[in-house]
Short mmCIF file of C-alpha atoms in Angstrom, two decimals:
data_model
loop_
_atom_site.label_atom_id
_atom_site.label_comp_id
_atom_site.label_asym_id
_atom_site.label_seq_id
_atom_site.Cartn_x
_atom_site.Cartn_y
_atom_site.Cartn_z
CA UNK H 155 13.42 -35.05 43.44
CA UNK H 156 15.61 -31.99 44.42
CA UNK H 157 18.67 -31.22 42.08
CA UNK H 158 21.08 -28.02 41.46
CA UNK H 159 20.91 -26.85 37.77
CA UNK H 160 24.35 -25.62 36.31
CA UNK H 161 23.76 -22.45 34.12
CA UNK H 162 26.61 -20.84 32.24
CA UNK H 163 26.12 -16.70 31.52
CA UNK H 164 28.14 -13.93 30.17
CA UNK H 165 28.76 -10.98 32.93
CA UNK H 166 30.31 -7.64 31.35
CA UNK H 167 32.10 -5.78 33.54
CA UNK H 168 31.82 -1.92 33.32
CA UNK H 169 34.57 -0.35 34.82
CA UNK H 170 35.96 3.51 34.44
CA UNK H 171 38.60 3.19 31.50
CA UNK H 172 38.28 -0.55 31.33
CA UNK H 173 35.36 -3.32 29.75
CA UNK H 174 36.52 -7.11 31.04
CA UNK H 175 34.12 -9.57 30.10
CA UNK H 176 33.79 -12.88 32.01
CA UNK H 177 31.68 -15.88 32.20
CA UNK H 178 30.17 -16.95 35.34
CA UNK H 179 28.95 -20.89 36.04
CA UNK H 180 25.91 -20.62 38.07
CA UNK H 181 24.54 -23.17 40.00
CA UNK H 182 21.13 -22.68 41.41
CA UNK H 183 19.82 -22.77 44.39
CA UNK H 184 17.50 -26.34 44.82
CA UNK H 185 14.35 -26.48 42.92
CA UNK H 186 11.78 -29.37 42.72
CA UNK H 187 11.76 -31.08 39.26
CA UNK H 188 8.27 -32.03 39.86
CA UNK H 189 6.98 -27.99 39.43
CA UNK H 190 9.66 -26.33 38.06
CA UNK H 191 10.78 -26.23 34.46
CA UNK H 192 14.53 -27.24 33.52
CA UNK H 193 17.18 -24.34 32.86
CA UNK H 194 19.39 -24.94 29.87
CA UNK H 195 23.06 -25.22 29.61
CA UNK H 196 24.44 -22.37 26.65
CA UNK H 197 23.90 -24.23 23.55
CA UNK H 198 25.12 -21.20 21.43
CA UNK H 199 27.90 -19.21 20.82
CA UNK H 200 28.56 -15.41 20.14
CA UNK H 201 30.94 -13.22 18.48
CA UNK H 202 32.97 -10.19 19.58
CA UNK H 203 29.57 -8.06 18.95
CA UNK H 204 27.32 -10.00 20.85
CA UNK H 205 25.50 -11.23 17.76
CA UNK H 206 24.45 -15.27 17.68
CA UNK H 207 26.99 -17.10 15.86
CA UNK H 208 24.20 -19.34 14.07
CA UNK H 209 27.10 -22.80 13.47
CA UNK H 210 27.48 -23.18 17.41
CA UNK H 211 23.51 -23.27 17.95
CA UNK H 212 22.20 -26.39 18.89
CA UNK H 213 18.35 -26.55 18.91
CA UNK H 214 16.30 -27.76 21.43
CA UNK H 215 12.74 -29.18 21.03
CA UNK H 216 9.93 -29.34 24.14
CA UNK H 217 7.15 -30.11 25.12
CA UNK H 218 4.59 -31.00 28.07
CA UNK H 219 1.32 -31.57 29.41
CA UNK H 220 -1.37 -30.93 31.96
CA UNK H 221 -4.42 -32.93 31.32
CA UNK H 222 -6.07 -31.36 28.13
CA UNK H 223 -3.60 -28.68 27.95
CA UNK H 224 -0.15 -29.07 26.03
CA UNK H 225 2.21 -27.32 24.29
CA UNK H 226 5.39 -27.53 21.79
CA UNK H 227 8.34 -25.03 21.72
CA UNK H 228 11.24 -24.66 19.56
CA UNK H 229 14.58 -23.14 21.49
CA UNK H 230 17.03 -21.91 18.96
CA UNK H 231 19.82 -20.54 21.74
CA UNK H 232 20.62 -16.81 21.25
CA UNK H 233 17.52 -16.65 18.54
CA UNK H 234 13.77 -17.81 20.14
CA UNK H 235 13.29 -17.33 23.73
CA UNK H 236 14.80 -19.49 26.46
CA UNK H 237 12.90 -21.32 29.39
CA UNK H 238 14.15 -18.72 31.81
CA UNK H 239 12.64 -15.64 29.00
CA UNK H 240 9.09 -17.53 29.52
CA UNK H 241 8.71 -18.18 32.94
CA UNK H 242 5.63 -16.57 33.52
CA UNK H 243 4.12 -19.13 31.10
CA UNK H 244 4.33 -21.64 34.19
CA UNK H 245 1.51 -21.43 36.09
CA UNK H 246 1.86 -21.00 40.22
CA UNK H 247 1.02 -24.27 42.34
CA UNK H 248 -2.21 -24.10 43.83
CA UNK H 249 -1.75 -23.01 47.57
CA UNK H 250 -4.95 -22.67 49.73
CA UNK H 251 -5.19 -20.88 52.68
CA UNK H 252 -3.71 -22.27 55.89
CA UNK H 253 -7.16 -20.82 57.40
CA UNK H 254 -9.26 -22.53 55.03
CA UNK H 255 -7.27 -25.54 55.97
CA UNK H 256 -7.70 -25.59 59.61
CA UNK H 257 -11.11 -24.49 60.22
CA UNK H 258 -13.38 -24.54 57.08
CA UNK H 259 -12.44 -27.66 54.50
CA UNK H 260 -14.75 -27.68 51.41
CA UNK H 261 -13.10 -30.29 49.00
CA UNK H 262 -10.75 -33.78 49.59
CA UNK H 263 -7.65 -31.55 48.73
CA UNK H 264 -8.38 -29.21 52.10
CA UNK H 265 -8.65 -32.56 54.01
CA UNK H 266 -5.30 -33.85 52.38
CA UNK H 267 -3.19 -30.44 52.86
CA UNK H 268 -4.36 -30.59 56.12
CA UNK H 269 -2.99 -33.85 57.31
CA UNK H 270 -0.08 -33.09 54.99
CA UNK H 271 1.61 -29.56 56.38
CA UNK H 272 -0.69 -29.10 59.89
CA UNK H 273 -1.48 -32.61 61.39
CA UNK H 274 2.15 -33.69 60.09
CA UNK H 275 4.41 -30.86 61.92
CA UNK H 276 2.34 -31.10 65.30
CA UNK H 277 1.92 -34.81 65.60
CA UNK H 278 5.27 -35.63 63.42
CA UNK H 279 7.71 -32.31 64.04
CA UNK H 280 11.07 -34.57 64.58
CA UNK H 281 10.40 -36.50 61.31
CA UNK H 282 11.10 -34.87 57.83
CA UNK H 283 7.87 -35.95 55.47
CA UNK H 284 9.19 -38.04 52.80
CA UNK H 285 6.59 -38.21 49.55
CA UNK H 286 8.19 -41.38 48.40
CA UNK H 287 7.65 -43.48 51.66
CA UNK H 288 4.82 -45.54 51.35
CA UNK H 289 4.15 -45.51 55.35
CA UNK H 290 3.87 -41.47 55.37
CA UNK H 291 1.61 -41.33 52.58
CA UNK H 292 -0.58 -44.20 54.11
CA UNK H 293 -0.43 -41.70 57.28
CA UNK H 294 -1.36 -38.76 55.39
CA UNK H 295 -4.04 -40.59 53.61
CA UNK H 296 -5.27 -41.76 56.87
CA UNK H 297 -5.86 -38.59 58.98
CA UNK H 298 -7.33 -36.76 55.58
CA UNK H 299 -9.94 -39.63 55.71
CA UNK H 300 -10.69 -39.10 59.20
CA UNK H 301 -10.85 -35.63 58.68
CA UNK H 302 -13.02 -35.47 55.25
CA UNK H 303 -15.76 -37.94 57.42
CA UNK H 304 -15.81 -35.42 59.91
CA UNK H 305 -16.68 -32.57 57.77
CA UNK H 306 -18.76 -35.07 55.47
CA UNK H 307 -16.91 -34.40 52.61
CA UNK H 308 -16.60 -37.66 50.38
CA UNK H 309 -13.72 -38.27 47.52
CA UNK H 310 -10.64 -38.76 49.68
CA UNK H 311 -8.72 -41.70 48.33
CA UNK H 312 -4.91 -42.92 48.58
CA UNK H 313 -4.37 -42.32 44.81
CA UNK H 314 -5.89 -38.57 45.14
CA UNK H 315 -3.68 -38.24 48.27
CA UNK H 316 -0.97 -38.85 45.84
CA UNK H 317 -2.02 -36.60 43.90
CA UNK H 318 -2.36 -33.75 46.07
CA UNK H 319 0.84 -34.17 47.70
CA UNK H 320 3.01 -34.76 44.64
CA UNK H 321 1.40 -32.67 42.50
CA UNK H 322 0.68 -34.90 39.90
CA UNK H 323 -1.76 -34.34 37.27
CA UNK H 324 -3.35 -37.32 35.44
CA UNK H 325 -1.88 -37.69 31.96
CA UNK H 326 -4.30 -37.89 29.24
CA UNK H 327 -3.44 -40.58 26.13
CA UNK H 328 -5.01 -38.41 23.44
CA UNK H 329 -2.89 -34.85 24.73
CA UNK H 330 0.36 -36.51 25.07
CA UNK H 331 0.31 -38.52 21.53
CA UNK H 332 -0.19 -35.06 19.55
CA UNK H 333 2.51 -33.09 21.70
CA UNK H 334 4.75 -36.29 20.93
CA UNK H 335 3.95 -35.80 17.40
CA UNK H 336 4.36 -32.13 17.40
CA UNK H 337 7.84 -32.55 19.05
CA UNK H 338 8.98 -35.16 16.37
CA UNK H 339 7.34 -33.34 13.63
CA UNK H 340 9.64 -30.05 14.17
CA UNK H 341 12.90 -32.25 15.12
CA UNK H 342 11.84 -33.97 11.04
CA UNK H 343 12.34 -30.64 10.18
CA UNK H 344 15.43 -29.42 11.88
CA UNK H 345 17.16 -32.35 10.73
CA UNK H 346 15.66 -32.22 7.38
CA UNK H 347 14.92 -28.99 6.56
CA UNK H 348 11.81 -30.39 4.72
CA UNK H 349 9.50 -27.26 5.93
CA UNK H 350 9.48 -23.95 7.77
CA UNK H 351 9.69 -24.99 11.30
CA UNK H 352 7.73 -23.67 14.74
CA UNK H 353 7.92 -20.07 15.25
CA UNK H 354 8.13 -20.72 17.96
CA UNK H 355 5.53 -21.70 20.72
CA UNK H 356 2.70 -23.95 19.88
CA UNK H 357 -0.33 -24.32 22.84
CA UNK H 358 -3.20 -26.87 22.53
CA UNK H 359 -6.23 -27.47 24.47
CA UNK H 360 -8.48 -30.34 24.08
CA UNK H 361 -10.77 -30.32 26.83
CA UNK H 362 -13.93 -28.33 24.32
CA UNK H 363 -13.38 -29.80 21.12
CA UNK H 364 -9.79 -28.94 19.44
CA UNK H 365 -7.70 -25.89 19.91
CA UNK H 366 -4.38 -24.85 18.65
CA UNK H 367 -2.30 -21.52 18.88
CA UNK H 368 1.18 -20.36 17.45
CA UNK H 369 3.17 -17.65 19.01
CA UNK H 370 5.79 -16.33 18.00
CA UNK H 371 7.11 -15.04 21.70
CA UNK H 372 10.29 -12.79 21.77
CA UNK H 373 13.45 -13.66 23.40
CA UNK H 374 14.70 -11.35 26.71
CA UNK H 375 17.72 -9.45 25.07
CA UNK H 376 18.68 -9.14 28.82
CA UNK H 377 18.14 -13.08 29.94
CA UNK H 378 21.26 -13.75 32.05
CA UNK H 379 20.80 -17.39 30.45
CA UNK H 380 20.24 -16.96 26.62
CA UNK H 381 21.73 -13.52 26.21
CA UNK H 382 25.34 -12.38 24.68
CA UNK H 383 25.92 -10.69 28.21
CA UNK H 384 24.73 -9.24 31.14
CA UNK H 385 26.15 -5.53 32.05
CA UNK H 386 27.54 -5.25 35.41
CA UNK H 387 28.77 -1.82 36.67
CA UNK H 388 31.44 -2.19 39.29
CA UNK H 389 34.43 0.06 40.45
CA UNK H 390 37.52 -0.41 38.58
CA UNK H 391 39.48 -1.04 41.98
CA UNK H 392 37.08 -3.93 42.94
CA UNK H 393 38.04 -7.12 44.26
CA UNK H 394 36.67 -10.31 43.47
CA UNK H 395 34.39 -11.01 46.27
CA UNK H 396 33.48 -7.64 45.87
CA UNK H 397 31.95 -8.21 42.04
CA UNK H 398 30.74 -11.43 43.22
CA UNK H 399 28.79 -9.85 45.74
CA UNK H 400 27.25 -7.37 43.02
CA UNK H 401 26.84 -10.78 41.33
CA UNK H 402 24.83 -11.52 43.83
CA UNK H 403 22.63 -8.25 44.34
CA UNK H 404 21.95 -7.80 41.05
CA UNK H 405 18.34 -7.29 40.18
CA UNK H 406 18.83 -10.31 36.78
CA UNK H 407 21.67 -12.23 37.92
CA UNK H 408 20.19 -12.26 41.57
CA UNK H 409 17.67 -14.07 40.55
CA UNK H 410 19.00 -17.15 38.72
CA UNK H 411 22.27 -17.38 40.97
CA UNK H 412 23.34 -18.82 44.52
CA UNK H 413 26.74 -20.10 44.13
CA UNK H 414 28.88 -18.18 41.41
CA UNK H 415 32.07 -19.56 39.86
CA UNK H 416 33.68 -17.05 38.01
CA UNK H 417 36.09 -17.56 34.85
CA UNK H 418 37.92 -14.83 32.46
CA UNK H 419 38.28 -16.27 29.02
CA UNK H 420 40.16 -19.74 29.94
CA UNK H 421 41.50 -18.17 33.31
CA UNK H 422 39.52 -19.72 36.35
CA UNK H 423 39.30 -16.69 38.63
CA UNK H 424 36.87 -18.39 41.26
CA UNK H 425 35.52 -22.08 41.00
CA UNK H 426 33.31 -23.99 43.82
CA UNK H 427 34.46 -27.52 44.97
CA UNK H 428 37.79 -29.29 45.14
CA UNK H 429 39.11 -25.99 43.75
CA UNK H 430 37.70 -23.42 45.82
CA UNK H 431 40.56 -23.33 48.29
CA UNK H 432 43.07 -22.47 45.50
CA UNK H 433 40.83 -19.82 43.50
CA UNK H 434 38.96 -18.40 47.00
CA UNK H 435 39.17 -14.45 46.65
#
């Protein structure tokens, strides 16, 4: 499923003689929910200072899984890192070789990426490959057989074609009942305050026996999501298409931004949508 995530961040304006501070709505470029972690709305507030003012946080609890792996987190806004602070936790999709693909398949996922992004686009160019139509993934399924008997490689089935081309990873019973219980465990003790909570990332691995880790991580003072503000240097005679471009280019705020609205205090300077022909710079 593709959807835009709406992120709110603080942009401070440093200008010769003069420090305006605005708030920018972001809205992200498309990402696919099925590999990418969520981005939070701000769920805290912040005073004059830039310190966390602790009444306006509202906690967050997570947690997921990948086969024997799991893990917990506790996301206190403005305190504990944010999803966008941890990123490199995620690990990358695996991606094979286009080479490896066409002219040397070793396992049933070479004969399924195959039939999925090279038989598809020359045999199937004029028709967009949907993952949820049952008649493309029979395709897919079909010409990965063909392909794996060719190279005699056995394991291709429809429900590891799946697989492959969703990127779905079997869910194991026994990982996801003790990251449930972890998750309702710490939300016990936010609401309770019956025992020193998470601090602040928990990881488990079950596939040797039992494992468990606690990290503390630390949050990215800079994070253009969780942070009090991100500093922006612009000329003091700058328009504002001209800031929204440095928006834009900026090597933090570049990276979490396509669309910027742009607000100062409870003044909409710049908003996308039924708006944007009123506020347009």
């Amino acid at each position: 499923m593709v959807a835009h995530h709406l992120v709110t961040t603080k942009v401070v304006l440093k200008c010769p003689g003069a420090v305006l501070s605005s708030r920018a709505a972001i809205q992200h470029a498309p990402c696919n929910n099925t590999t990418s972690p969520p981005h939070m709305l701000m769920h805290a507030g912040f005073d004059e200072e830039g310190n966390t003012d602790t009444s306006t946080i509202k906690p967050l609890v997570d947690g997921g899984t990948e086969g024997f792996k799991g893990h917990a987190r506790v996301i206190l806004p403005g305190v504990t890192p944010c999803f966008e602070c941890t990123l490199w936790l995620f690990p990358p999709q695996t991606k094979f070789p286009l080479c490896t693909l066409a002219e040397t398949p070793r396992t049933p996922a070479h004969c399924i990426e195959y039939a999925h992004l090279i038989q598809w686009s020359q045999q199937r160019s004029n028709e967009e490959f949907d993952t949820d139509n049952e008649e493309h993934m029979q395709w897919v399924y079909s010409n990965a057989l063909a392909r794996a008997q060719q190279y005699r490689i056995e394991g291709v089935t429809f429900q590891l074609t799946q697989g492959v081309v969703k990127n779905i990873i079997p869910a194991i019973a026994s990982t996801n009942a003790i990251i449930s219980a972890a998750c309702v465990l710490e939300v016990l003790k936010l609401i309770t305050m019956c025992s020193t909570g998470l601090n602040n990332y928990m990881m488990y691995a079950g596939s040797q026996g039992i494992y468990t880790h606690t990290v503390a991580y630390e949050r990215d003072p800079q994070c253009p999501v969780c942070s009090a503000g991100v500093e922006l240097p612009a000329p003091a005679d700058s328009t504002l298409q001209q800031v929204i471009d440095l928006m834009l280019a900026h090597p933090q705020l570049g990276k979490v931004l396509a669309h910027p609205s742009v607000s100062y205090g409870a003044q909409q300077l710049y908003a996308r949508g039924i708006y944007e022909e009123d506020t347009r710079p």
